[in-house]
PDB file of C-alpha atoms in Angstrom:
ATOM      1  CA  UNK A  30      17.459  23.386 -37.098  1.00 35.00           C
ATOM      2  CA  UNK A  31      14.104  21.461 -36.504  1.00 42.00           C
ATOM      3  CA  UNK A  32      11.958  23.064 -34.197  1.00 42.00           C
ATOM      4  CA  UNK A  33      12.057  21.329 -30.514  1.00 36.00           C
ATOM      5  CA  UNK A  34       8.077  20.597 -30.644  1.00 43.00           C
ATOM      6  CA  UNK A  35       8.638  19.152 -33.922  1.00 51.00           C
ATOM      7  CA  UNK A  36      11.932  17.053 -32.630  1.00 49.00           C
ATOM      8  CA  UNK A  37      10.062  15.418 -29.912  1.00 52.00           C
ATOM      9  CA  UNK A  38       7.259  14.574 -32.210  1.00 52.00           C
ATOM     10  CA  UNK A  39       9.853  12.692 -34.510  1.00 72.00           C
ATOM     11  CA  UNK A  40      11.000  11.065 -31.597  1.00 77.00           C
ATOM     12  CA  UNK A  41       8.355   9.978 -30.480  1.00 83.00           C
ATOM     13  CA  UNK A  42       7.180   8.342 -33.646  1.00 85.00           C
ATOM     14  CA  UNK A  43      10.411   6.308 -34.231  1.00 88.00           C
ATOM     15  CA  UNK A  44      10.161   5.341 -30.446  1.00 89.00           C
ATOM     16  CA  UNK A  45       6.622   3.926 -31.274  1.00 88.00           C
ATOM     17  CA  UNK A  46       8.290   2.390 -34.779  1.00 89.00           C
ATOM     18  CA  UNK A  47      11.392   0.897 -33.450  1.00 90.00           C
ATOM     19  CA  UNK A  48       9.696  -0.553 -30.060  1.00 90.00           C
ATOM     20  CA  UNK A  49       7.115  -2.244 -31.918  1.00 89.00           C
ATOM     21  CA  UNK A  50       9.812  -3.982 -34.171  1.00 91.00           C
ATOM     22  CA  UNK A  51      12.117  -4.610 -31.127  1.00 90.00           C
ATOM     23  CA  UNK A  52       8.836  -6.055 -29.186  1.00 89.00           C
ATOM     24  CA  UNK A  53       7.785  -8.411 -31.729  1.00 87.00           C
ATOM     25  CA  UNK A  54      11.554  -9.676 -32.244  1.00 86.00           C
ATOM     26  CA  UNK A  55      11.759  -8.205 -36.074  1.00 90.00           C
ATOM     27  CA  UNK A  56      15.381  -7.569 -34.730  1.00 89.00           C
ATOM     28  CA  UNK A  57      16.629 -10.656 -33.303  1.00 88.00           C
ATOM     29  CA  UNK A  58      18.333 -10.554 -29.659  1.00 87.00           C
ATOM     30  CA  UNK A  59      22.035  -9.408 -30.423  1.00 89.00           C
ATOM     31  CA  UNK A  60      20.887  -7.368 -33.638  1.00 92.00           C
ATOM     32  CA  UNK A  61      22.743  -4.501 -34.138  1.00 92.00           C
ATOM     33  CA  UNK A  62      21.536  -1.502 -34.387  1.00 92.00           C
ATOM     34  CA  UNK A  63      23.077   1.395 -36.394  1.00 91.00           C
ATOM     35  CA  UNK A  64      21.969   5.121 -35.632  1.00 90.00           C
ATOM     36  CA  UNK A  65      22.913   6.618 -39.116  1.00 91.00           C
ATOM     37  CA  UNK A  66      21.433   3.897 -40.896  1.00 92.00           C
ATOM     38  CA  UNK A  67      17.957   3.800 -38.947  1.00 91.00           C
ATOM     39  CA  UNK A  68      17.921   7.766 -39.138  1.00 90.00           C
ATOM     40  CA  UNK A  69      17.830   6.871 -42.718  1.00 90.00           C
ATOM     41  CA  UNK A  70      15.197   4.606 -43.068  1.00 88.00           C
ATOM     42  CA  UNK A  71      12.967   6.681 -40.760  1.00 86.00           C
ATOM     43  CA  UNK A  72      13.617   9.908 -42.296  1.00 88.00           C
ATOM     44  CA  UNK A  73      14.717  11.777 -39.321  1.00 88.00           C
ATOM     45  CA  UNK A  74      17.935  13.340 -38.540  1.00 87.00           C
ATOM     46  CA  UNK A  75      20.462  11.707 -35.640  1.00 88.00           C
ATOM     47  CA  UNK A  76      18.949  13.469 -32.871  1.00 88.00           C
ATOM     48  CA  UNK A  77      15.282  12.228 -32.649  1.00 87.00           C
ATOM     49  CA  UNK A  78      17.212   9.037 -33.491  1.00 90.00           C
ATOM     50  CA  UNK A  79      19.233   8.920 -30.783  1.00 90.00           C
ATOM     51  CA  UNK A  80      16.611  10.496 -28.157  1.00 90.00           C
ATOM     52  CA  UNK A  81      14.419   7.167 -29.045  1.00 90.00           C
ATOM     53  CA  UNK A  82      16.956   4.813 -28.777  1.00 91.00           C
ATOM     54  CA  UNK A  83      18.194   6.534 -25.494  1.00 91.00           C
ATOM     55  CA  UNK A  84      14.352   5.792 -24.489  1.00 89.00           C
ATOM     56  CA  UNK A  85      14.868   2.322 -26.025  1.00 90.00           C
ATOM     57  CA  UNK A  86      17.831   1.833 -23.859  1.00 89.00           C
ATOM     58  CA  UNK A  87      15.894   2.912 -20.527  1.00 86.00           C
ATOM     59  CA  UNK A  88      12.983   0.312 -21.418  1.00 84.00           C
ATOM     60  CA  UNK A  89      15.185  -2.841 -21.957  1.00 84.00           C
ATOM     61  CA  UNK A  90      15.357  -3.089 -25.426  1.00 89.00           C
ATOM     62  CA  UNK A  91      18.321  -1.527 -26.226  1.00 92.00           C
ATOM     63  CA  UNK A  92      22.082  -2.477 -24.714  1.00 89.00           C
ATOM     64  CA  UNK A  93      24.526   0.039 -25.526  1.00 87.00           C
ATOM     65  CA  UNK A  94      28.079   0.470 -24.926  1.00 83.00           C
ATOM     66  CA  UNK A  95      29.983   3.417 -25.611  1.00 81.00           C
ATOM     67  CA  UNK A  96      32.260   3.172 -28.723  1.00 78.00           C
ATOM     68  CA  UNK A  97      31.441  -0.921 -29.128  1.00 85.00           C
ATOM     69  CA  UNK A  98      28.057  -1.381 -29.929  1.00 85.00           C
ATOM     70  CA  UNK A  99      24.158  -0.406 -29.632  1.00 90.00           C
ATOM     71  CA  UNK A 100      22.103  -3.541 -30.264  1.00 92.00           C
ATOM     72  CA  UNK A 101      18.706  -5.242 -29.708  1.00 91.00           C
ATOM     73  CA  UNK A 102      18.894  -7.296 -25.848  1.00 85.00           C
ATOM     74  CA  UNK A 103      19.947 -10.162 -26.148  1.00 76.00           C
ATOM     75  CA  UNK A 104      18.406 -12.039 -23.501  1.00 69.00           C
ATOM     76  CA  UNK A 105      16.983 -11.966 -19.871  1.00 70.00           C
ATOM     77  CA  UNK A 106      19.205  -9.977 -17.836  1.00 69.00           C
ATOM     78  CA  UNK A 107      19.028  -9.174 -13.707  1.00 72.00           C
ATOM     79  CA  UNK A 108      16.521  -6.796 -14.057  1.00 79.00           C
ATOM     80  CA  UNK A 109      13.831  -8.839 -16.068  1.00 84.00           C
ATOM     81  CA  UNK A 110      12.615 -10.386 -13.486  1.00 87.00           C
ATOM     82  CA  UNK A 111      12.381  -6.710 -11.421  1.00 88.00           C
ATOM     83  CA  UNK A 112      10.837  -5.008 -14.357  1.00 88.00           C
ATOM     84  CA  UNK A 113       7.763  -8.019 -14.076  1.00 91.00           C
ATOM     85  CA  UNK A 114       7.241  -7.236 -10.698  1.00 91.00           C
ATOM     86  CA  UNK A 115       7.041  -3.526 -11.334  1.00 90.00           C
ATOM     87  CA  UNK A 116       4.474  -4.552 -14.199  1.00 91.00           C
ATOM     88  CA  UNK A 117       2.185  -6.327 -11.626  1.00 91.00           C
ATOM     89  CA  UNK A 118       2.417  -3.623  -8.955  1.00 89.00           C
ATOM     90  CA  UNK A 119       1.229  -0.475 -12.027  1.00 87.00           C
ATOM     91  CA  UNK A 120      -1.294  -3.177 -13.252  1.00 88.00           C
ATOM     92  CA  UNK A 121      -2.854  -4.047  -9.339  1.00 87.00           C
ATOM     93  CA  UNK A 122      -2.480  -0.171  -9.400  1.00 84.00           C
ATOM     94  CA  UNK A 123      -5.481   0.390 -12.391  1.00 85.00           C
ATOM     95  CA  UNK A 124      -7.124  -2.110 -10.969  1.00 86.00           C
ATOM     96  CA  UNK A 125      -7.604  -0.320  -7.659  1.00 84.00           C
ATOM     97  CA  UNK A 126      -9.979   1.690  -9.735  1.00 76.00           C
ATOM     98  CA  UNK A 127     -12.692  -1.072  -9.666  1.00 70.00           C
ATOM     99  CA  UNK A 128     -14.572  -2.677 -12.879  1.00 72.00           C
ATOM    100  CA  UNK A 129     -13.628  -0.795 -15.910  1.00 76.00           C
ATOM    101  CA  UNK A 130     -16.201   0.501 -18.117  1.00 82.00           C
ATOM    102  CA  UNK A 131     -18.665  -1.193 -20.446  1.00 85.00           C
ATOM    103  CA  UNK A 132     -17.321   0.499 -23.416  1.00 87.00           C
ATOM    104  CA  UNK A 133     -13.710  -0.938 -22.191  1.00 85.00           C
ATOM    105  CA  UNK A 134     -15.522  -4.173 -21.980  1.00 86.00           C
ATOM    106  CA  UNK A 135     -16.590  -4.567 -25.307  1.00 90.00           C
ATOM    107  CA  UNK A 136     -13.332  -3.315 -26.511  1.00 90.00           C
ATOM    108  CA  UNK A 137     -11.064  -5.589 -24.289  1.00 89.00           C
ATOM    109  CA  UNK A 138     -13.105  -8.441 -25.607  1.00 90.00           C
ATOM    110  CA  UNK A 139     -12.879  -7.286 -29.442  1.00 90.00           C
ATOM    111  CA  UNK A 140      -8.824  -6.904 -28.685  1.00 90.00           C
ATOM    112  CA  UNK A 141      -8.994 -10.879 -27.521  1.00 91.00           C
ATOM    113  CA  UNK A 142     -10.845 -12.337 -30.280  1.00 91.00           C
ATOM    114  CA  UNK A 143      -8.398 -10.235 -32.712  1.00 90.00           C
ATOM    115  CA  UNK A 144      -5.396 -11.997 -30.463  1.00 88.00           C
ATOM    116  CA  UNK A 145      -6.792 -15.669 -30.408  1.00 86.00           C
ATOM    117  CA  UNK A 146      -6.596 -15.952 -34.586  1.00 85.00           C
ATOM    118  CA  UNK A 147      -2.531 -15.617 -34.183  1.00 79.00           C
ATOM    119  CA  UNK A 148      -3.027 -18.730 -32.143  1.00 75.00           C
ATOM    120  CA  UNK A 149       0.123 -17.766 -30.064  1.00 78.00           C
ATOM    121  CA  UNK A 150      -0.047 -20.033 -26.765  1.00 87.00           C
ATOM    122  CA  UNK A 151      -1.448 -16.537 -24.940  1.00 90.00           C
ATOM    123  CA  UNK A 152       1.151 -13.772 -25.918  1.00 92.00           C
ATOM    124  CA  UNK A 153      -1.631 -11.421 -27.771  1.00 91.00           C
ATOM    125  CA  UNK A 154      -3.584 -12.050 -25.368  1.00 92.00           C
ATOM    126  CA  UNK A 155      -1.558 -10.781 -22.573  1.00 93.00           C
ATOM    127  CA  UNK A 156      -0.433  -7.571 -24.748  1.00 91.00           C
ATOM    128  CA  UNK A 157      -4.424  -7.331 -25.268  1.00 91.00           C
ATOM    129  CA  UNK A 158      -5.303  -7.119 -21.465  1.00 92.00           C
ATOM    130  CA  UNK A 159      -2.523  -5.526 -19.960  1.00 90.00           C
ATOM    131  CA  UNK A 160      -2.472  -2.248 -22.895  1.00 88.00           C
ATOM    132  CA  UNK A 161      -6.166  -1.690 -22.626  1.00 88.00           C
ATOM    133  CA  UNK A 162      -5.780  -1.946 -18.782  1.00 87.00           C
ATOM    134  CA  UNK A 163      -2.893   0.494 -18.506  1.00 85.00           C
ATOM    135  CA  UNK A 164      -3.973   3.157 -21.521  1.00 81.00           C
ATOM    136  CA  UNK A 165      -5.133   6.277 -20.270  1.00 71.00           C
ATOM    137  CA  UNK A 166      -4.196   5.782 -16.724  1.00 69.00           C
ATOM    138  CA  UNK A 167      -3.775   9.640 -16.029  1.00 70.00           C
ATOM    139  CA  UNK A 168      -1.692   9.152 -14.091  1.00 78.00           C
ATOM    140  CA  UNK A 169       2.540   9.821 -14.367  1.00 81.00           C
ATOM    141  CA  UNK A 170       3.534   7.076 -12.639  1.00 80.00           C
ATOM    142  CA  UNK A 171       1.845   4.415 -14.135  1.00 79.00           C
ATOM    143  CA  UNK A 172       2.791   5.983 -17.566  1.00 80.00           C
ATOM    144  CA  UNK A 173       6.343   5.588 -16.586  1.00 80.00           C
ATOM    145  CA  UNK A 174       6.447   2.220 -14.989  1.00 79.00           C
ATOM    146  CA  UNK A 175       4.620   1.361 -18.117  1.00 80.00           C
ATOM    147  CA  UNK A 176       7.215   2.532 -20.813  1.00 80.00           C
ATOM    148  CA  UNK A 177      10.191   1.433 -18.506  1.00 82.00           C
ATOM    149  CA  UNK A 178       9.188  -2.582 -17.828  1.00 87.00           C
ATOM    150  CA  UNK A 179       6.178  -3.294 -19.914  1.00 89.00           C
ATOM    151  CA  UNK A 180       7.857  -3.479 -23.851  1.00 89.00           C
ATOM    152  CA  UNK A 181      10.457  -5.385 -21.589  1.00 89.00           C
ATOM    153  CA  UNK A 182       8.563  -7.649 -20.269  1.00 90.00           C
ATOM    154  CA  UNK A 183       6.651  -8.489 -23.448  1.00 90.00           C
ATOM    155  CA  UNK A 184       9.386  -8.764 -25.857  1.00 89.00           C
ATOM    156  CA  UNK A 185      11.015 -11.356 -23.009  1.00 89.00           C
ATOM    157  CA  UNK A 186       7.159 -13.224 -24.216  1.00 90.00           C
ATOM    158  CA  UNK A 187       7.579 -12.709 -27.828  1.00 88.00           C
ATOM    159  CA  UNK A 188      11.256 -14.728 -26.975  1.00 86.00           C
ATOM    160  CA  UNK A 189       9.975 -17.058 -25.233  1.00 88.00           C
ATOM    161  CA  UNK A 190       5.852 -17.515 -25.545  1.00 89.00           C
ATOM    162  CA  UNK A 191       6.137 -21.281 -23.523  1.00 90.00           C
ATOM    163  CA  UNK A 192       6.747 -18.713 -20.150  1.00 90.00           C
ATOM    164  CA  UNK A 193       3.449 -17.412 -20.493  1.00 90.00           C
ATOM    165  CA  UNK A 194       2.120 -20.692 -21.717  1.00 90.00           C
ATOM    166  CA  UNK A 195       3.180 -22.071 -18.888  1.00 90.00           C
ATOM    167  CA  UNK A 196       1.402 -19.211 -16.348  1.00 91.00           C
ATOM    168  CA  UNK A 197      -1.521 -19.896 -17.714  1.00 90.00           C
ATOM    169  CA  UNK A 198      -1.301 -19.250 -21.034  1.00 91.00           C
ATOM    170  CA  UNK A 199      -4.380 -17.738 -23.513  1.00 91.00           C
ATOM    171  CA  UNK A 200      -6.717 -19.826 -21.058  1.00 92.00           C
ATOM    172  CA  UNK A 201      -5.858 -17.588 -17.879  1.00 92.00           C
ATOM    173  CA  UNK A 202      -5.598 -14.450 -19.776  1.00 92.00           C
ATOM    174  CA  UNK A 203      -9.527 -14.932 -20.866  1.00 92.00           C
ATOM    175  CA  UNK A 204     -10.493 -15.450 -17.420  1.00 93.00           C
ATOM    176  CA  UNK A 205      -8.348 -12.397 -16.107  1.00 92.00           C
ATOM    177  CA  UNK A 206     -10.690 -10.213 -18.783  1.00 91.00           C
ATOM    178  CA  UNK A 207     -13.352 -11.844 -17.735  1.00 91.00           C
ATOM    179  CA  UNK A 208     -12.474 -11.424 -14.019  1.00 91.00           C
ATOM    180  CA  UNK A 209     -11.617  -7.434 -14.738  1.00 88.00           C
ATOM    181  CA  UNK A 210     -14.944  -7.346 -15.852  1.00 86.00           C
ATOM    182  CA  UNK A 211     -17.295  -8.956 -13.066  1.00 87.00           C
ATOM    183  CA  UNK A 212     -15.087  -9.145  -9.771  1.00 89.00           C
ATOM    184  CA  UNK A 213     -12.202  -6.914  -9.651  1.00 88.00           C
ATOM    185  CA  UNK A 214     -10.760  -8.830  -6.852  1.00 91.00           C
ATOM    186  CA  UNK A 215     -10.930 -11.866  -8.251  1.00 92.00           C
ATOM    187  CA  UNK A 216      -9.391  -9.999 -10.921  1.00 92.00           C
ATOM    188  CA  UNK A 217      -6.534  -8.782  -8.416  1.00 92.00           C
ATOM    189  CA  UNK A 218      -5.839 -12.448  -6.781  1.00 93.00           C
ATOM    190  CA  UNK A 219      -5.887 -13.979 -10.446  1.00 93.00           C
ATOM    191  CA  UNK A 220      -2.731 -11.360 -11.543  1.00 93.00           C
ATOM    192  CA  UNK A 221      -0.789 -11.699  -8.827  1.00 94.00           C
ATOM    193  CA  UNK A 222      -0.761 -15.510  -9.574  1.00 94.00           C
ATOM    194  CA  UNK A 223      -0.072 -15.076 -13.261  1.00 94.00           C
ATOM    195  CA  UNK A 224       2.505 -12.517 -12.594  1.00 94.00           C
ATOM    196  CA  UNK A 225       4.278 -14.715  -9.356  1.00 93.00           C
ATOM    197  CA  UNK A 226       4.679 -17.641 -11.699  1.00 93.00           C
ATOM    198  CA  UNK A 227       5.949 -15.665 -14.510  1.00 92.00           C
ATOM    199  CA  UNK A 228       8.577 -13.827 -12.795  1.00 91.00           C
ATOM    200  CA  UNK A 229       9.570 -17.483 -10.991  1.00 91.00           C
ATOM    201  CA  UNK A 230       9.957 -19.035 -14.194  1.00 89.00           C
ATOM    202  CA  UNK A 231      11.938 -16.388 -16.001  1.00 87.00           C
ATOM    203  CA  UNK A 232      14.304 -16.622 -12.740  1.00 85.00           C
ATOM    204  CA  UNK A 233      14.614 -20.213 -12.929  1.00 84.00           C
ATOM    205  CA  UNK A 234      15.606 -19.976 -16.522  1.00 79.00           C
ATOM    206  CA  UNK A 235      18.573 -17.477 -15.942  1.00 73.00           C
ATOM    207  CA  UNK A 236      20.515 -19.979 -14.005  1.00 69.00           C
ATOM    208  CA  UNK A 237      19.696 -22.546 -16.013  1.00 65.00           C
TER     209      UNK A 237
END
């Protein structure tokens, strides 16, 4: 039997694997998604396997129903719009910490030139702000609002990048670094805007 310490370890490796895959859409919404064969490919047994996609599942990714079918979401679903408003609210949480460091400066601004060469209408750039904002928060809560809506929310981008083209796009994410640099409330006025017209538009498209 594989040790429990070693179990959550595999886990936690194809949870990193799979959600990066899912996240950038290298399984298409609808995809199905088989537990023996992805156990195989990852060269785990079905028990990590299933522990990740039951973490999967909790995040959004995943849709599962019992004896029919475990598959990649297909689409944005009533609690899309919820999980982008429980992004803002951990996000306006960090940022009640004030200007973030020089070294996380430097590095936010390295992560946003790496994101503008996939010239992606502001998608990078908003995975580049909001993980170097959130990473070692130390705090519980933010780490679980994090996992639960944030692959959610940026898969939903990956989908469809003319949402966050339209809230502002690579333009507004540039000035939010730059903002999270020099005037944290600026900073703090600047995502709740980006955010309100985000989770506005993804609404508006669900009834459309």
């Amino acid at each position: 039997m594989t040790p429990l310490a070693n179990r959550r370890f595999l886990s936690q490796g194809v949870f990193d694997a799979l959600c990066d895959e899912l996240v950038d859409c290298t399984f298409p919404p609808g995809a199905p998604l088989d537990v023996d064969l992805l156990a195989d490919r990852f060269g785990v047994s079905r028990t990590p396997m299933r522990e990740a996609l039951a973490r999967l599942i909790r995040a959004g990714l995943v849709e599962s129903s019992p004896n029919r079918y475990t598959r990649a979401t297909e689409g944005i679903d009533d609690d899309t719009v919820r999980s982008i408003r429980i992004l803002q609210s951990a996000f306006d949480l960090r940022l009640q910490e004030g200007r973030i460091t020089v070294e996380h400066e430097l590095e936010l601004n390295y992560r946003l030139d790496l994101a503008d060469s996939t010239d992606d209408k502001g998608v990078a750039q908003f995975e580049a702000v909001v993980r170097l904002v959130l990473r070692d928060a130390g705090s519980p809560l933010v780490d679980q609002l994090t996992e639960l809506v944030f692959f959610r929310t940026l898969r939903l981008l990956h989908t469809h990048p003319e949402l966050v083209e339209h809230a502002g796009g690579a333009r507004e994410m540039r000035r939010l670094a730059t903002d999270i640099a020099d005037d944290v409330e600026a900073a703090r006025y600047r995502v709740d805007r980006f955010f309100s017209t985000l989770a506005t538009d993804v609404a508006e498209r669900r009834f459309r």
